[in-house]
Amino acid sequence: MALPLETAPHPETLKRVAIDPLTRVEGHGKVTLLLDADNRVQQARLHIVEFRGFEKFIEGRPFWEVPVAVERLCGICPVSHHLAAAKAMDQVIGTTLPPGAEKIRRLMHYGQILQSHALHFFYLASPDLLFGFDAEPQKRNIVALSALQPEIARKGIQIRKYGQEVIRLTAGKRIHGTGAIPGGVNKALTPEERSFLRKDIYAIIAACREAVELVKRLFEENRAHYEAFASFRAHAMCLVAADGALDLYHGGLRARLADGALLFDHFDYSHYWDVILEDVKPWSYMKFPFLRALGDCDRGWYRVGPLARLTLCDYIPTPFAEHERKEFLAFDEGAACHATLGYHWARMIEMLFAAETIKELLHDDDLSRADHVGLAGERRERGVGVIEAPRGTLIHHYRVDENDQVIRANLIVSTTHNNQAMNEAIRRVAQQYLDGNELTEGLLNHIEVAIRAFDPCLSCATHALGKMPLIVELFDAEGRPLDRLVRGADGRCQRA
Amino acid sequence: MSEKTTFWLDGAEIPFTAGQTLLEAARRAGHYIPHLCWHPDYKPHGSCKLCTVKVDGRFVSACTTLAQAGAHVENRTAELDDMRRTLLQLLFVEGNHFCPSCEKSGQCLLQATAYELGMMSPHFDHFFPNRPVDASHPEVMLDFNRCILCSLCEQAAKRDGKFTFVMGGRGMRGRRVILNSESGRLADTDFSSTDHAAHVCPVGVILKKRVGFAVPYGQRRYDQAPVSLLDVAEAIK
């Protein structure tokens, strides 16, 4: 059974429009649309066309190398891969982390959440929201934001910089550090380092509160548009703490169906395959995970990430963020909880949660304890590490042989979990805004706005100072070109 | 008593004692001559050619050439450093040197020397050889992807009266370190993790297992100072 707009019954009679490249995380994505003679959308697909291969080329490598090797998957969220792999390897060596080590890892992770969410919202997404989805392309970037809204840009840069500093002091480098090792971390924080970070954390919390207010104001001012834009109900999944609290570092899996029913709760992720399976479709290199109990990916697809987390957790254990979560849930009787742009609001609340959590951790003397590596215990062949990365649930699964070499790896990254949800979002946008209309750059950007709400890495390239070249071609049923739009490196859009 | 006299290295007067090589005398005097296969504890054999200098206009290996009184030696000239960079680039493309995920990064002589000589790219096409990891030994792992054929492991094993590692094969792709066991696996040799050979590798081939990235950034060997300073500092301490 195919989903609506996933596969047109007679594609040979339709015109094809491709947004290619979308330039995603570490490579390329594209969107293809099939239109009939009246420009009505009959099919819309998000394709991730690049093959990464990490799962294959870490085979044979020693297990202690993996947390550092796999973080190269990403330049924006390397800490998430680093920590998920380290958590898996903790299981392989059968260790229990000393309290200081887990807290340092948590600090590293929340530093990562802070910088990644700030990058995602301020640098990449906010120009769309502040200047309009169909604003001139030259305005849709961080440079224009700095010129036109310098105070907002400055706050974004300030928050991101602070997050990067947290990562530097816990992982050794701002990007691609080595802090987490199997069984713990390779350094504790000195009292001086903690004092250095404590100095600015209150200003960062204040800046994060302003960021939440900014998104809230955007929702209030554009209520109908924001609530309707690519809005849909979906199943959702994330980690939650044992008491149901929001916890982005560790917990059990919780999934709730679109109708509100709980499918599973506090599920031990070391056997995640009992509740999640992966499917494939012939038109995409990216797999389609689904909730196993629902049978297949067309029925069992789900949403992960900030929107899923805030709607699934019972509460947020920091006061400012919890207050904001309640407002978010109550907004127009929950309308923001199903809106794709609600991801940005939820994202800013999580950023505030990260800042508050960092503040708590920095006052904990365990961060400076000398015992930051646990003793190896009973060796296990399998290790599964799951973490809530900025974009959603991230699963790392490894098998290691008796010679310490990785013999199998399976990574289900956040973008993959959200594969079907992103496809659903672009189909909504295609129906809402493109259906029956002549294509313009601004209309096509609506599709990218929806993808950007899920995935910062896609938007990263798209908003690379207006340099992403984009060619959209429209062909008739016989393959004759009808229309061609070219966006150049200078951001100008021309009909060629 | 050795007779003391001098030679000239890049315009500086370097004292030496009879029987000292150019490289030994230069290090003692605080001057760095780039090298990879030379090690103070083992007999020099001049195989990597990185220490090539010009003595009165002739190319020689500084690690095997005895110092001569009054000789004029060129070392850190643009011409020689350019040739050294090429040698390094050849080494990088012949193996699989993925510094970002290598646990020897920051403590690797090849990497440190490439930094020292300003190697900015591999320049040549990579060979991407297929060299499986030997993780058969319980304490030590061998990753020959990173081997630069310095033969220090062979010499260090001999110091312990062993022939664990032997240079063998011929040609650009054939030359390699062979393990002295019928299976060809380290676990089946007489190797012990306390052998000198376990600690001599200048790159990331012979590695103690389960150590990995235990040394944080900022505390790795070449985080402290560049190889040129550390090398001569060790010579004169």
XYZ file of C-alpha atoms in Angstrom, chain B residues 39-119:
81
model
C 66.096 5.960 16.189
C 68.810 6.734 18.745
C 68.791 3.182 20.121
C 69.285 1.425 16.791
C 71.840 1.287 14.017
C 71.018 3.800 11.272
C 70.193 2.371 7.889
C 69.202 5.354 5.762
C 66.066 3.909 4.253
C 63.464 6.656 4.527
C 65.769 9.294 2.973
C 64.001 12.068 4.823
C 67.285 13.081 6.470
C 68.890 13.660 3.086
C 71.211 16.663 3.219
C 73.696 18.120 0.760
C 77.350 17.867 1.716
C 79.463 20.065 -0.487
C 76.839 19.744 -3.221
C 76.240 15.966 -2.931
C 73.091 14.340 -1.583
C 73.736 11.996 1.366
C 71.714 10.501 4.222
C 72.579 12.431 7.367
C 71.880 9.433 9.580
C 74.523 7.244 7.943
C 77.134 9.774 6.864
C 79.961 10.491 9.249
C 80.643 14.126 10.010
C 83.754 15.500 8.320
C 85.711 18.494 9.573
C 85.073 21.639 7.600
C 82.269 20.146 5.499
C 79.516 22.507 4.342
C 76.146 20.850 4.883
C 72.813 22.145 3.597
C 69.803 20.985 5.623
C 66.652 23.127 5.884
C 66.876 24.652 2.435
C 63.803 25.179 0.277
C 65.082 22.603 -2.199
C 65.637 19.880 0.397
C 62.436 20.530 2.312
C 60.522 20.414 -0.946
C 61.998 17.004 -1.706
C 61.214 15.858 1.837
C 57.592 16.932 1.415
C 57.413 14.818 -1.726
C 58.812 11.814 0.156
C 56.177 12.336 2.855
C 53.417 12.618 0.290
C 54.537 9.350 -1.272
C 54.401 7.671 2.123
C 50.950 9.049 2.838
C 49.462 7.806 -0.433
C 51.152 4.399 -0.316
C 49.378 3.488 2.914
C 46.014 4.286 4.451
C 46.785 7.136 6.818
C 43.467 8.398 8.137
C 44.667 10.764 10.842
C 41.173 11.895 11.956
C 40.324 8.478 13.374
C 43.841 7.239 14.170
C 44.625 6.855 17.849
C 48.279 7.692 17.155
C 47.266 11.132 15.937
C 49.139 13.775 17.918
C 51.789 11.208 18.877
C 52.764 10.101 15.366
C 56.166 10.947 13.937
C 54.916 10.830 10.346
C 52.087 13.264 11.074
C 54.310 15.555 13.151
C 56.965 15.617 10.439
C 54.356 16.419 7.802
C 53.211 19.340 9.931
C 56.817 20.428 10.443
C 57.500 20.435 6.722
C 54.231 22.112 5.820
C 52.731 19.259 3.834
